Short mmCIF file of C-alpha atoms and ligand atoms in Angstrom, two decimals:
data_model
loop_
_atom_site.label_atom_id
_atom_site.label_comp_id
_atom_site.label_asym_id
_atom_site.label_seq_id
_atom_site.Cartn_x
_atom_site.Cartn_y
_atom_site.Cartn_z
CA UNK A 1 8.62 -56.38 -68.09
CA UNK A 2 6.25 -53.97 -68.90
CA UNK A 3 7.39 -51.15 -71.83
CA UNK A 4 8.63 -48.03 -70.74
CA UNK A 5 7.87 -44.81 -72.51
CA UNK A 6 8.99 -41.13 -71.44
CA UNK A 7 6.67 -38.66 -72.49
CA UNK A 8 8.69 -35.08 -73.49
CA UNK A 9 7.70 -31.69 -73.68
CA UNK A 10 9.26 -28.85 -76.10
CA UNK A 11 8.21 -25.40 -76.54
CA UNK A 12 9.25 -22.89 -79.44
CA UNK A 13 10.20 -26.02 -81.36
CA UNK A 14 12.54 -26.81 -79.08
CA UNK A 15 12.63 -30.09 -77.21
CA UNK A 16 13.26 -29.50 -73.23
CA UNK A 17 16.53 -30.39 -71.48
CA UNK A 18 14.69 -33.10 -69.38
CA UNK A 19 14.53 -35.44 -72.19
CA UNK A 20 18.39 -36.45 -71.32
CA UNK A 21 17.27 -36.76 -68.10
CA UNK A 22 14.22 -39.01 -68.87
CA UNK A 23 16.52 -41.57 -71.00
CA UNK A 24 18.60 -42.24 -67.83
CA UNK A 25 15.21 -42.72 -65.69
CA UNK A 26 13.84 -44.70 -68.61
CA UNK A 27 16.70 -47.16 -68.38
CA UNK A 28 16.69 -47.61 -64.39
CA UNK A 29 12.67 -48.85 -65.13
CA UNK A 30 13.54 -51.03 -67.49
CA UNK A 31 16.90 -51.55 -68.87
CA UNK A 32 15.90 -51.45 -72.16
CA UNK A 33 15.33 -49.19 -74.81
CA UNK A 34 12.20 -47.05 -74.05
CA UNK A 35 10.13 -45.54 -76.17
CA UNK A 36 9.74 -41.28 -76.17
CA UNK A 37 6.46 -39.80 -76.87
CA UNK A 38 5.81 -36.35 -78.25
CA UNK A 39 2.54 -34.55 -78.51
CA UNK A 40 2.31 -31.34 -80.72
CA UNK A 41 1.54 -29.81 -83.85
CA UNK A 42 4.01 -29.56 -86.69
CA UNK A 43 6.67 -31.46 -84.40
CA UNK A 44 8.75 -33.26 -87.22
CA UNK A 45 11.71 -31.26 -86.02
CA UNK A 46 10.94 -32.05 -82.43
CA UNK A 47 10.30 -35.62 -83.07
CA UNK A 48 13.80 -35.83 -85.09
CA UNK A 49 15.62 -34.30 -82.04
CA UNK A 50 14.09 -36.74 -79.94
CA UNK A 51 15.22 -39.72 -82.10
CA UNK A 52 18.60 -38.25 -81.64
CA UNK A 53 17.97 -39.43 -77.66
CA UNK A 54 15.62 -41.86 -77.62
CA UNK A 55 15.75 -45.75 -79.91
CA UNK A 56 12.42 -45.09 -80.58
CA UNK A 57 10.14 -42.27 -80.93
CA UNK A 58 6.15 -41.81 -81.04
CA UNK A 59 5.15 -38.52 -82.69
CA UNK A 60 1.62 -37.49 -82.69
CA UNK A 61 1.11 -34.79 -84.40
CA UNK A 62 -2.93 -33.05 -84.47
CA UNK A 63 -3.74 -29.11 -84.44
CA UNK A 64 -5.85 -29.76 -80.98
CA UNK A 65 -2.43 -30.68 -79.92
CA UNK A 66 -0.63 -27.30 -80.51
CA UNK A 67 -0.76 -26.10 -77.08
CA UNK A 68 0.00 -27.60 -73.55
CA UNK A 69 -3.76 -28.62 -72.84
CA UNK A 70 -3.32 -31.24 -70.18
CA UNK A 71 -6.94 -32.26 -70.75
CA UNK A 72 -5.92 -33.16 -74.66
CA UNK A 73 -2.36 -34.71 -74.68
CA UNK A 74 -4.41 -37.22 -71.71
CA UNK A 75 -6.52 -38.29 -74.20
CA UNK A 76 -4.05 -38.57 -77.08
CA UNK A 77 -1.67 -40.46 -74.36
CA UNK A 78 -4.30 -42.79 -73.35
CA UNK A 79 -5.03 -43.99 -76.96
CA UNK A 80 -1.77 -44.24 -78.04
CA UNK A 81 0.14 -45.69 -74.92
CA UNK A 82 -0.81 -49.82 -74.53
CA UNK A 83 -2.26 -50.52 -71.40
CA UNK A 84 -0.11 -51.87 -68.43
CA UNK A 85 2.55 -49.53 -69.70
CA UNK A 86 4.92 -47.21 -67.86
CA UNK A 87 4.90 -43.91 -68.54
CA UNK A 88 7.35 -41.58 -67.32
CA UNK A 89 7.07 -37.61 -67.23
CA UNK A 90 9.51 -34.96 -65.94
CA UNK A 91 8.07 -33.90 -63.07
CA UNK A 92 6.41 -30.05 -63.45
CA UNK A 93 3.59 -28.16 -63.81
CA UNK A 94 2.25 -29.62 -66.51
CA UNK A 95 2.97 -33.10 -65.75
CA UNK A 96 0.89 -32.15 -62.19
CA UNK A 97 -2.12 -31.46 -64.68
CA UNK A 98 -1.19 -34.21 -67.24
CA UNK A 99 -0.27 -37.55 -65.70
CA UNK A 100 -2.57 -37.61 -62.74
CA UNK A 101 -5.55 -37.96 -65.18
CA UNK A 102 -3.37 -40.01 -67.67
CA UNK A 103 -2.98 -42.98 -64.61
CA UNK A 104 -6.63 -42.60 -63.60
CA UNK A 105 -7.89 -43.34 -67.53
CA UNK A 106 -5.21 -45.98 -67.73
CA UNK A 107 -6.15 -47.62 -64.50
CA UNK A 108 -2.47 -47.47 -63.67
CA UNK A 109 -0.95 -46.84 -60.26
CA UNK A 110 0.24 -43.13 -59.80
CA UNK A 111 3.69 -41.99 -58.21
CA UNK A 112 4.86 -38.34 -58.26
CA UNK A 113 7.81 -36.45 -58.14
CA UNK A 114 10.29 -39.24 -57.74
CA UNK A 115 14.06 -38.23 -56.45
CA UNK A 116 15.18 -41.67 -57.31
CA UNK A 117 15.25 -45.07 -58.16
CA UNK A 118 16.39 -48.00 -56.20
CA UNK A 119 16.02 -50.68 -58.61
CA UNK A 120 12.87 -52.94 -59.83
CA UNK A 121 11.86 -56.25 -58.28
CA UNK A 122 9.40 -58.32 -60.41
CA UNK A 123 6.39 -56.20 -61.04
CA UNK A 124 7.48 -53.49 -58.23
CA UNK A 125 9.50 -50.77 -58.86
CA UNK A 126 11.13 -48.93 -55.66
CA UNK A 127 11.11 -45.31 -55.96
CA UNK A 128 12.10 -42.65 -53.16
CA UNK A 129 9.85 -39.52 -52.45
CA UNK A 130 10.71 -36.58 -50.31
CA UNK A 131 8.27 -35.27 -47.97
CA UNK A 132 7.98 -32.48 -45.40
CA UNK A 133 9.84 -30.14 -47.98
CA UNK A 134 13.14 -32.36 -48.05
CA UNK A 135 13.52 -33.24 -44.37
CA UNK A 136 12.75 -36.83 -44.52
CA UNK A 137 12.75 -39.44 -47.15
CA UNK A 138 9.88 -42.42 -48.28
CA UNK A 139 11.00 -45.59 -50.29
CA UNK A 140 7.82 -46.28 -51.86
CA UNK A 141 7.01 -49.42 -53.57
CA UNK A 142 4.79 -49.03 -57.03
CA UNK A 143 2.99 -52.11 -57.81
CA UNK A 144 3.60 -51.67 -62.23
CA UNK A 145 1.52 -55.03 -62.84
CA UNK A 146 -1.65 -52.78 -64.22
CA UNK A 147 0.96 -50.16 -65.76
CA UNK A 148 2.29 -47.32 -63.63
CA UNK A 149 2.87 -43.17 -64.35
CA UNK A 150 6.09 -41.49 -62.72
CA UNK A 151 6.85 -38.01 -62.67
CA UNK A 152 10.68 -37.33 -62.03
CA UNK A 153 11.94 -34.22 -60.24
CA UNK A 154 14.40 -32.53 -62.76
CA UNK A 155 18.01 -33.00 -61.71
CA UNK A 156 17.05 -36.86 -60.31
CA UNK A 157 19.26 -38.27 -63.45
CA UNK A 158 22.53 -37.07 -65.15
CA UNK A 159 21.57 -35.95 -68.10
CA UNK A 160 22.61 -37.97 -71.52
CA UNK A 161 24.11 -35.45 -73.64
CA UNK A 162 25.82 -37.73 -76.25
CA UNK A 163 22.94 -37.28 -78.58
CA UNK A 164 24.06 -40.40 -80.46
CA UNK A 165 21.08 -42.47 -80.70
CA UNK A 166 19.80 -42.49 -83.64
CA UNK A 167 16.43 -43.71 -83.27
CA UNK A 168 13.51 -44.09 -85.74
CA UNK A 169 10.20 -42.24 -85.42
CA UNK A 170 6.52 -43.58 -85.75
CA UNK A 171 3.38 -41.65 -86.74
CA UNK A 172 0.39 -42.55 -84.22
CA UNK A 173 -1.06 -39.43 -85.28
CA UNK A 174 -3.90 -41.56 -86.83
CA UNK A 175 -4.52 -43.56 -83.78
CA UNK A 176 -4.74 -40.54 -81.09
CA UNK A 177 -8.59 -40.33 -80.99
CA UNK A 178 -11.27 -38.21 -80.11
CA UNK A 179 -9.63 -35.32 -78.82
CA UNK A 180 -11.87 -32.61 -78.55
CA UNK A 181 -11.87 -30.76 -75.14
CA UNK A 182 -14.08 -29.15 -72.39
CA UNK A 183 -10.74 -27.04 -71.48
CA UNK A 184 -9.64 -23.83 -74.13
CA UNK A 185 -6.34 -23.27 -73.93
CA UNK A 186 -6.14 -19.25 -74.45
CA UNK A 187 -2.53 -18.01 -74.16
CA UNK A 188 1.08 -18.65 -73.07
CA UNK A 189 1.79 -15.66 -70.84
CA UNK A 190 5.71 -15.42 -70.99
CA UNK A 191 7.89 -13.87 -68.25
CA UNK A 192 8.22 -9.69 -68.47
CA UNK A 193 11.42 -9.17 -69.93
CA UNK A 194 13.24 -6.69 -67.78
CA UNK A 195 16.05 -4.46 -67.88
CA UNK A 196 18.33 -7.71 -66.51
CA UNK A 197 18.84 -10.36 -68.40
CA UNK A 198 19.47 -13.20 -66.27
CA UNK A 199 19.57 -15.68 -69.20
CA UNK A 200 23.11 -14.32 -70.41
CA UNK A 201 24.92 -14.19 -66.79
CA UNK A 202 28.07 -16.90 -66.53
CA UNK A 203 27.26 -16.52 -62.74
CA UNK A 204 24.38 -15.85 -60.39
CA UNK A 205 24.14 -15.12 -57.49
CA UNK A 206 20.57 -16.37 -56.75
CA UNK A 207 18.71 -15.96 -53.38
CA UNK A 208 16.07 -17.74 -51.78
CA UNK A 209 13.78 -16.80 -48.48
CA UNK A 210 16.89 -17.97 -46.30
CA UNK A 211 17.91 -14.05 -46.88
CA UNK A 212 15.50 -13.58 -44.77
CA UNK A 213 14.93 -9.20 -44.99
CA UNK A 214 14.67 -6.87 -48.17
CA UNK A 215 18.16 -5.15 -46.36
CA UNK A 216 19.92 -8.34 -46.72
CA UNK A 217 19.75 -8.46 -50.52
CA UNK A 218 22.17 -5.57 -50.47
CA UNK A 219 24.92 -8.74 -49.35
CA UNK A 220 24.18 -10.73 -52.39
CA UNK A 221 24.33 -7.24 -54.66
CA UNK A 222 28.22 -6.60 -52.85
CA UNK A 223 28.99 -10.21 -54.27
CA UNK A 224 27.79 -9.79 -57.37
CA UNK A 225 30.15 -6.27 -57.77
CA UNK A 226 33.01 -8.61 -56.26
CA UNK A 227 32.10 -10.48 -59.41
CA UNK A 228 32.34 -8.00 -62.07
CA UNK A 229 30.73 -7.76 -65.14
CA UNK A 230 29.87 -11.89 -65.73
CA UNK A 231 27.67 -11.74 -62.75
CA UNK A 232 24.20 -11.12 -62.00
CA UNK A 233 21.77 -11.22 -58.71
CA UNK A 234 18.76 -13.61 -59.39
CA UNK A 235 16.68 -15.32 -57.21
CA UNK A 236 13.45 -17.60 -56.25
CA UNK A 237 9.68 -16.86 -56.70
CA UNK A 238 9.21 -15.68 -53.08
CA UNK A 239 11.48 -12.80 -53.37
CA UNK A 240 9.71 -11.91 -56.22
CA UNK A 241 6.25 -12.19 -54.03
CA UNK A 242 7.71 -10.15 -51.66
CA UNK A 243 8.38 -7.82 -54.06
CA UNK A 244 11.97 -7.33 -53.20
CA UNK A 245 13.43 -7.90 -56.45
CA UNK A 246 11.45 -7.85 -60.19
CA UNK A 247 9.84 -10.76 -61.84
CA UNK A 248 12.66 -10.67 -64.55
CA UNK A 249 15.26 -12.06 -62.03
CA UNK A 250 12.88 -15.12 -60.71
CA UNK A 251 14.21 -18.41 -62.23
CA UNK A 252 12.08 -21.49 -62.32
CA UNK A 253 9.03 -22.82 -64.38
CA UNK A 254 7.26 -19.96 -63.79
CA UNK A 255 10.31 -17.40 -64.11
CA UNK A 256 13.55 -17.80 -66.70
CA UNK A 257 15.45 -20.95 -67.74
CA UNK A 258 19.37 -20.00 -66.73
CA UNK A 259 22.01 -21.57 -67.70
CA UNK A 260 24.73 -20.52 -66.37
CA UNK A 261 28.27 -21.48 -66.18
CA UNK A 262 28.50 -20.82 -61.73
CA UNK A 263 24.97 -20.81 -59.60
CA UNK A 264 25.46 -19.93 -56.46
CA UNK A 265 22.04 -21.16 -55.05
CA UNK A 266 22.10 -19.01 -51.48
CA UNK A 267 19.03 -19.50 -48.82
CA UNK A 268 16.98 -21.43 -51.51
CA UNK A 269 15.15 -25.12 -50.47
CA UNK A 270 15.39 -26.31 -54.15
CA UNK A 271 11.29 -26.98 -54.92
CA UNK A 272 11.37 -28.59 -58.10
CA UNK A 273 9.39 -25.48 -59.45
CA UNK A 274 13.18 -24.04 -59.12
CA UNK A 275 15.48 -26.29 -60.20
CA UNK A 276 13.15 -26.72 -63.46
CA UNK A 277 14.63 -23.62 -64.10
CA UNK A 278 18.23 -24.25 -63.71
CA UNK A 279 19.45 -25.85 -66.93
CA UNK A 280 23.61 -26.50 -66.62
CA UNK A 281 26.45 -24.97 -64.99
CA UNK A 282 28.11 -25.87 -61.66
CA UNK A 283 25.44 -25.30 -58.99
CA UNK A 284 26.90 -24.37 -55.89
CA UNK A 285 24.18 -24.41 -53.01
CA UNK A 286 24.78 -22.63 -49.13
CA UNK A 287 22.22 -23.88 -47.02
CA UNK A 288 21.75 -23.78 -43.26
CA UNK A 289 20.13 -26.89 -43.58
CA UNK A 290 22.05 -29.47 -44.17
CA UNK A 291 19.11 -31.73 -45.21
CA UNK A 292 17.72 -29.24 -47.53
CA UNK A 293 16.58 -30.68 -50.98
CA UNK A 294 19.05 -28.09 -52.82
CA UNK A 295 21.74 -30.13 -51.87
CA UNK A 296 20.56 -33.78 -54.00
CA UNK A 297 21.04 -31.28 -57.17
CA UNK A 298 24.00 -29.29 -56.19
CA UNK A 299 27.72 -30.28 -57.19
CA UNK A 300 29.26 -28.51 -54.40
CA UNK A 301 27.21 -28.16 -51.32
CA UNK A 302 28.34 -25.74 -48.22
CA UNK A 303 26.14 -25.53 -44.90
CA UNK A 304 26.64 -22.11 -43.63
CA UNK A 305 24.25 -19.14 -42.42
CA UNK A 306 24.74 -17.12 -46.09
CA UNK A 307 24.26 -13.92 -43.83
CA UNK A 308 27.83 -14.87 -42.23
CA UNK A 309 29.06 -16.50 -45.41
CA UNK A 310 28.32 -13.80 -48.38
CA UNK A 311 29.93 -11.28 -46.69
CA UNK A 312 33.53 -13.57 -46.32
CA UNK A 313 33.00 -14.84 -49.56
CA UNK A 314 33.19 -11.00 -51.18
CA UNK A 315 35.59 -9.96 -48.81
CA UNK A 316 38.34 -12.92 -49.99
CA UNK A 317 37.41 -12.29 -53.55
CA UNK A 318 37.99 -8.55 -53.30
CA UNK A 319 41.64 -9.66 -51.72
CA UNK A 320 41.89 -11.63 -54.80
P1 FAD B 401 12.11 -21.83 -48.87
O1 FAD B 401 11.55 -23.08 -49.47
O2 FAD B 401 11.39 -21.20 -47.75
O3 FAD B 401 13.61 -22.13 -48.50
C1 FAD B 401 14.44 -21.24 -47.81
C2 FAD B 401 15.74 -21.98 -47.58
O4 FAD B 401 16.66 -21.08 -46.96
C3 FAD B 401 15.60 -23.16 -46.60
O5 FAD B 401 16.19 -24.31 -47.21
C4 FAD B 401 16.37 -22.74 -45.36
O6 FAD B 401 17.05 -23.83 -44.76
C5 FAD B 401 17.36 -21.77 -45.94
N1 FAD B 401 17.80 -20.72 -45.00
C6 FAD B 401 17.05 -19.96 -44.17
N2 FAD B 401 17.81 -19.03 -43.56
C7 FAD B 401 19.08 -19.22 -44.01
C8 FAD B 401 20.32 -18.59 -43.76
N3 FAD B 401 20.42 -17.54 -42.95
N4 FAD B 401 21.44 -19.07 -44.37
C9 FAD B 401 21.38 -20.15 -45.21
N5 FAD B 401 20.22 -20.77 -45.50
C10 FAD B 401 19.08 -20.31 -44.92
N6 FAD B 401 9.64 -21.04 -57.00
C11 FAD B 401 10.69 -20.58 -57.69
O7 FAD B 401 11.76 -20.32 -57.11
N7 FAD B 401 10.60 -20.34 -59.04
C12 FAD B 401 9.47 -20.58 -59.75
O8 FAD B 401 9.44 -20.34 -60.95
C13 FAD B 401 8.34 -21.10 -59.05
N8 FAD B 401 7.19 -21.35 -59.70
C14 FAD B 401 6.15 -21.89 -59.00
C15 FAD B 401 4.97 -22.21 -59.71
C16 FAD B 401 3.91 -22.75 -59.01
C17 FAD B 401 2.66 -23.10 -59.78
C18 FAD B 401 4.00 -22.96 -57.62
C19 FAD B 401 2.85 -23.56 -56.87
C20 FAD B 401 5.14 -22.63 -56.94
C21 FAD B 401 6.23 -22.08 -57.60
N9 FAD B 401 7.39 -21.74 -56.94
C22 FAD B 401 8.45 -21.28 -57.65
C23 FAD B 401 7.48 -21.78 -55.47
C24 FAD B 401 8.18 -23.04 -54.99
O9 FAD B 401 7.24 -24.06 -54.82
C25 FAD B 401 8.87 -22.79 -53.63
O10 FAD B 401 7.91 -22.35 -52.71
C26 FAD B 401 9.98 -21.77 -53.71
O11 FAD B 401 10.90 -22.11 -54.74
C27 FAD B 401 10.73 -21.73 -52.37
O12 FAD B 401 11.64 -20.68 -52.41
P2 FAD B 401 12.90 -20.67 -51.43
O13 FAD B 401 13.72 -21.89 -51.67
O14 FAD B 401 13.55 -19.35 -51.59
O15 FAD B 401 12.22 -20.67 -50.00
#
């Protein structure tokens, strides 16, 4: 069986939520203890918090490493990794620039944005794919023989939050390479903070294009009231496009991290460019579509028209 290793991101010192999701995807691969991977510079702390998740831990640790430059961790990866490995990401934006490049230099077959795992049968490992934004379904077989890389859409696997693994950490700082780059990396550009702070709501009420009109966001506002003071309206990127609500209320990779206690996900698919963004809490999506993605990551899933449903929904918790 071919080794498994999950590679994690972290930013601000902090290591990201996925990497208790990872451990779970790490273990349907292989069934053994994987290894974690983290890229950075000055990541002891990182690396320890890792070893908290992971058996064993790879830090490499280089200044050219100090920022997310796909182009760089690649190379570092590539040295560092053995061939004919696996090599699992969470699946985001910058695994999309990362481990595309990482399969092609490691002449390893290339699977992204996985939903699940259906088991592994000698050298193949069965994955499922959605396609056609959710409506339908692929079980895809990945031939590992020559080493394989798998992004995982967030949310895929329950996350380990026992933290009890005390694993060891290796320095292969020395053995990542040349790893100069054509690519500068310039800035991280973080979200405008505005005058809500979605990050500190116990509930959201968060709305997707299913609201369908800028007049409609006025139902989702009523709830919130309904809701009192722990709530908050926030919402996907295309409202934001629209420019029916501010930037500060977007959440996904490229908006806030919540993590909220309730998330009423109303009108919303579920891209994985959302749900990266969702981090805990009780996710409670309304969808008219009963095969919409939202539903694989939501605990409690209602197919209604939220136009009809909002409304009812503030109305009984006013009677309350
Ligand atoms: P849609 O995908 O159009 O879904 C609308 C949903 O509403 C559908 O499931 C439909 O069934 C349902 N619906 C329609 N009418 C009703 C109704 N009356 N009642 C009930 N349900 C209804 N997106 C983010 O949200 N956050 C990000 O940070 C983010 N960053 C991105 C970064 C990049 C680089 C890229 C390329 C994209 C990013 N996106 C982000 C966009 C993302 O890919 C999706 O396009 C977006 O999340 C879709 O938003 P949505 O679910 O509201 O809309």
């Amino acid at each position: 069986m071919a080794q498994v290793f999950a590679y994690l991101v972290h930013n601000d010192g902090v290591l990201d939520d996925s990497a208790m999701e990872l451990i779970n995807a790490a273990k349907a691969v292989s069934g053994d203890a994987p290894t974690a991977i983290v890229t950075g510079s000055g990541i002891d702390a990182v690396a320890a918090e890792a070893a908290a998740i992971f058996p064993n831990v790879i830090k490499v640790d280089n200044a050219a490493l100090a920022y997310p430059n796909a182009e760089v961790v690649r190379k570092a990866l590539a040295n560092v990794i053995p061939a004919g490995s696996v090599v699992l990401f969470a699946h985001n934006t910058f695994s999309m620039d990362c481990a595309p490049g990482l399969s092609v230099k490691m002449n390893a077959a290339f699977v992204a944005d996985i939903v699940g795992i259906d088991g592994v049968d000698g050298s193949t490992l069965k994955v499922v794919r959605q396609e056609f934004g959710g409506e339908v379904c692929t079980h895809v077989n990945v031939d590992m023989a020559g080493g394989a890389v798998v992004s995982v859409r967030p949310g895929t696997f329950p996350a380990d939050e026992s933290k009890s693994a005390g694993g060891s950490v290796t320095d292969k700082s020395a053995d990542a390479g040349d790893l100069s780059a054509n690519r500068k990396f310039i800035e991280i550009v973080a979200p405008e903070a505005g005058d809500v702070d979605i990050t500190k709501a116990d509930i959201l009420v968060s709305i997707g294009r299913g609201i369908e009109e800028e007049d409609n966001i006025e139902i989702a506002m009523n709830l919130k009231e309904a809701l009192g003071n722990a709530a908050e309206v926030s919402c996907s990127r295309p409202i934001v496009d629209a420019k029916w609500l501010e930037a500060s209320r977007q959440v996904g990779t490229s908006g806030c991290t919540v993590k909220p206690k309730v998330y009423l996900a109303c009108g919303i698919s579920g891209s994985f460019q959302h749900l990266g963004g969702i981090k805990g809490g009780l996710i409670v999506a309304i969808n008219k579509n009963p095969n919409a993605p939202i539903f694989q990551a939501a605990n409690v899933g209602i197919v209604a028209d939220i136009l009809e449903f909002l409304p009812a929904l503030t109305e009984k918790i006013e009677e309350m």
